Coordinates of C-alpha atoms in Angstrom, one line a residue:
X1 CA -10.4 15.4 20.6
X2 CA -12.6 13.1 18.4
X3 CA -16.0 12.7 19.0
X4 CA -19.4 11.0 17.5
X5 CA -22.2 13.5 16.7
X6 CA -25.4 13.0 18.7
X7 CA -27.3 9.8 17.1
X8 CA -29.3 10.8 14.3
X9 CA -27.3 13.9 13.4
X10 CA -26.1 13.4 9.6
X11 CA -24.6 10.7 11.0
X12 CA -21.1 10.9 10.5
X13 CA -18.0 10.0 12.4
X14 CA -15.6 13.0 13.2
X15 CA -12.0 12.8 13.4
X16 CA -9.1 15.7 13.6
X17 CA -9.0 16.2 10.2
X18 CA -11.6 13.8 8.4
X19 CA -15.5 13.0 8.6
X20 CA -16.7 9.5 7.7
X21 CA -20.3 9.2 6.5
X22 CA -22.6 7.0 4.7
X23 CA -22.0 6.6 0.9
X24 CA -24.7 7.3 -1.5
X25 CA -25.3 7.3 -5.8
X26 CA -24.7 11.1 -5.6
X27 CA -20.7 9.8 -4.6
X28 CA -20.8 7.5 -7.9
X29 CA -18.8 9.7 -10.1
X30 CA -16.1 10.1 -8.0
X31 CA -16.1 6.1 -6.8
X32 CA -16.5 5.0 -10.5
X33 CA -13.0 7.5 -11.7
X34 CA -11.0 6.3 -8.2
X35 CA -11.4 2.6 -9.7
X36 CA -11.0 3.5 -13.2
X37 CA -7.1 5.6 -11.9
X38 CA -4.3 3.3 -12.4
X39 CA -2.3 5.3 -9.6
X40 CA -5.1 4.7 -7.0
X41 CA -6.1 1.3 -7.6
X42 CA -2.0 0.2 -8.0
X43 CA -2.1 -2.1 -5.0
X44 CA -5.8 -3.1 -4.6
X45 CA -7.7 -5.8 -6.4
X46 CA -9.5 -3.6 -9.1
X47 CA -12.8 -5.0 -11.1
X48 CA -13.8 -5.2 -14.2
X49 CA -14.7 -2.0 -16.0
X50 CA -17.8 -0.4 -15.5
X51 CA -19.8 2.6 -15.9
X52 CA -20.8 5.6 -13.9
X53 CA -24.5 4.1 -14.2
X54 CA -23.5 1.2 -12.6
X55 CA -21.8 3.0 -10.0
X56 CA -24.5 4.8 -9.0
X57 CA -27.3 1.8 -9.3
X58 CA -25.0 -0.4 -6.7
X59 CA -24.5 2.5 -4.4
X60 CA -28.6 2.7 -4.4
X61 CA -29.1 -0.8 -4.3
X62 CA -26.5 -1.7 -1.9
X63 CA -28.0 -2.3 1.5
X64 CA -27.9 0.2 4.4
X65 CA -24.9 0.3 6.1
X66 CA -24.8 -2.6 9.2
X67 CA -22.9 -4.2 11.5
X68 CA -21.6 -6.5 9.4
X69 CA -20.8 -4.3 6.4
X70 CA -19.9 -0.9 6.8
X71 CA -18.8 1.6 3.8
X72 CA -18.1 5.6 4.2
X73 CA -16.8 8.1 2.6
X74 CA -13.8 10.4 3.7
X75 CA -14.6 13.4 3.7
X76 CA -12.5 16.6 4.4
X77 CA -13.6 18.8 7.4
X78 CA -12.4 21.9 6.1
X79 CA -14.3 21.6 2.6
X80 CA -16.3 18.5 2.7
X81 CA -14.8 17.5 0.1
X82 CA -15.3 13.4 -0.4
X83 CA -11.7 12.0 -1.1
X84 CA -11.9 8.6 -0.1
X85 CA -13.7 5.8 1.4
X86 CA -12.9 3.0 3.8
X87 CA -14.8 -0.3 5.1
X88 CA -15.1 -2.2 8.1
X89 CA -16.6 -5.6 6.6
X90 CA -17.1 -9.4 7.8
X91 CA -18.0 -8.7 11.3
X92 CA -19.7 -10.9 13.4
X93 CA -21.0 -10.1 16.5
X94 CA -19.4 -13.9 17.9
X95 CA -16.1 -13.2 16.6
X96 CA -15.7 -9.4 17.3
X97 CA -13.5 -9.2 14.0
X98 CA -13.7 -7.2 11.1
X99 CA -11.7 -6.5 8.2
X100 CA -10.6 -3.2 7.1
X101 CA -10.6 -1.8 3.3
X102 CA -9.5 1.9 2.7
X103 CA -8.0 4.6 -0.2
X104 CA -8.4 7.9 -0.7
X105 CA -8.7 8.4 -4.6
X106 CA -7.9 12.0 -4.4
X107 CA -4.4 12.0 -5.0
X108 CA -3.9 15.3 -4.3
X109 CA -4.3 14.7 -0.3
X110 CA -2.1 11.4 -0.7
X111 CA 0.5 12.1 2.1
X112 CA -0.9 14.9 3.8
X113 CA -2.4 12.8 7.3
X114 CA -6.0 12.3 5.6
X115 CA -5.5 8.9 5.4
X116 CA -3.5 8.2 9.2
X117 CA -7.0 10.1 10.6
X118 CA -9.5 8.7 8.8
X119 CA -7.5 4.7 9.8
X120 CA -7.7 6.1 13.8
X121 CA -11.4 7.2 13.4
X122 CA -12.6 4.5 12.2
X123 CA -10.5 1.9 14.0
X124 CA -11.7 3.6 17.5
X125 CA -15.4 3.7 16.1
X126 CA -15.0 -0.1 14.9
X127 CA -13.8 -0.5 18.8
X128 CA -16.0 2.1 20.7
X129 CA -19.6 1.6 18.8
X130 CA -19.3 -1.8 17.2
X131 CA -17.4 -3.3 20.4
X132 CA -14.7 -5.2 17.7
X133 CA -11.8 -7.0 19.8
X134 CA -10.1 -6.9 16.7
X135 CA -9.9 -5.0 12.9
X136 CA -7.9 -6.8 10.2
X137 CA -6.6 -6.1 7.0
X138 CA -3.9 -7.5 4.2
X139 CA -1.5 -5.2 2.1
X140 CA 0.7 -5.5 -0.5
X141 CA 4.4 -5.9 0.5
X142 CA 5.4 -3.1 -2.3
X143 CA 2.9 -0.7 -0.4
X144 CA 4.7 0.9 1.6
X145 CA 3.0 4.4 2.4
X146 CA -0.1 2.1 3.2
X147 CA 1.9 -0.1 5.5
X148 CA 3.5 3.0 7.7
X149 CA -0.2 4.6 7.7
X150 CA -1.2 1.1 9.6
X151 CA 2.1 1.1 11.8
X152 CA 1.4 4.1 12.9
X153 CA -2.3 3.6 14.2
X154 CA -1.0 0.3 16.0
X155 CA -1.3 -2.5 13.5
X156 CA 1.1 -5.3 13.5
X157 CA 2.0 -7.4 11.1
X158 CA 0.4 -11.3 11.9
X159 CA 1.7 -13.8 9.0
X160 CA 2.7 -13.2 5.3
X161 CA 0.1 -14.6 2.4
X162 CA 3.2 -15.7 0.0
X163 CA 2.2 -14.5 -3.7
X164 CA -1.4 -13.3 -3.4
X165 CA -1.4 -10.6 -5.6
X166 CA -1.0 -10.0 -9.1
X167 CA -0.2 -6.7 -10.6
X168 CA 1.2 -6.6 -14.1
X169 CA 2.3 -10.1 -14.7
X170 CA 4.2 -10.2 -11.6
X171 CA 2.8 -11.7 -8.6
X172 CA 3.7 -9.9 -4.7
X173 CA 3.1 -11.3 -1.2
X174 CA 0.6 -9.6 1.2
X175 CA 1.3 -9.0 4.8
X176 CA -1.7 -9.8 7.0
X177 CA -1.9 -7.6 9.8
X178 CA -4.2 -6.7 13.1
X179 CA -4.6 -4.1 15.5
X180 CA -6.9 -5.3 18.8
X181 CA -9.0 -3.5 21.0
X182 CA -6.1 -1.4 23.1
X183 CA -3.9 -1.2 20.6
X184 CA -4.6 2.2 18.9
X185 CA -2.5 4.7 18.7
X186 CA -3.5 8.4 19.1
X187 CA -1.7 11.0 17.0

């Protein structure tokens, strides 16, 4: 069973095989390498290049996490080791929406569930503590390990954004796609 730790301790969200907590500049070197791997950032809008420095100065700048903008890091129970991050983002308290953002940049846990637990965690915390109706997101049409990660949680595809993204000269449709309150899966 998945559960919330008491308020106030380390606060972090558990699920079966995952913990999601706050992001910090002592996770910088491991954010700034995930978006500097070609592998992990294949089918996500990547920035421009940066340093470690600047990693770690908008990880202490950026504001604490809110309603409206939330960022954690994935986290392994059995080590604790950080090997991704995901985002709930855009909510608004009228709307009862957000949109969802997540990778794990450790490619060594790439198919192994990580990423299927740390999408139900935080969809039934987006649902459960942030009382969303509905969590969001768009992937690319050639991702398809991403795409039977969201399936499996629930999420359905909505509409098709024709020739949104742009990897390597060639451009790819995005599938929007939603999973409302109700919806979720369990494993």
């Amino acid at each position: 069973m998945i559960g919330h730790e008491p308020e106030g301790a380390m606060g972090m969200v558990l699920g079966e095989r995952v913990k999601l907590r706050a992001m910090g500049p002592e996770d910088a070197e491991a954010l700034w390498r995930w978006n500097h791997d070609p592998d992990v950032m294949r089918w996500m809008n990547d920035n421009h290049p940066s340093t470690p420095e600047h990693v770690e100065k908008w990880l202490a700048e950026r504001p604490r996490n809110t309603y409206g903008d939330l960022l954690l890091g994935i986290e392994t129970r059995s080590d604790a080791a950080l090997i991704g991050l995901v985002a709930l983002s855009g909510a608004e308290p009228e709307t009862g929406i957000a949109e969802l953002d997540i990778y794990l940049g450790e490619k060594e846990h790439w198919g192994r569930g990580y990423a299927t637990d740390a999408m139900r965690t935080v969809c039934r915390y987006g649902f459960d503590k942030m009382r969303l109706h509905k969590i969001k997101l768009t992937v690319v049409t050639e991702n398809h390990a991403a795409q039977q990660v969201y399936k499996k949680v629930g999420f359905l595809e909505e509409g098709r954004l024709r020739q949104s993204f742009r990897r390597d000269g060639v451009w790819y449709d995005q599938l929007a796609m939603g999973l409302l309150e109700g919806e979720l899966r369990e494993a």
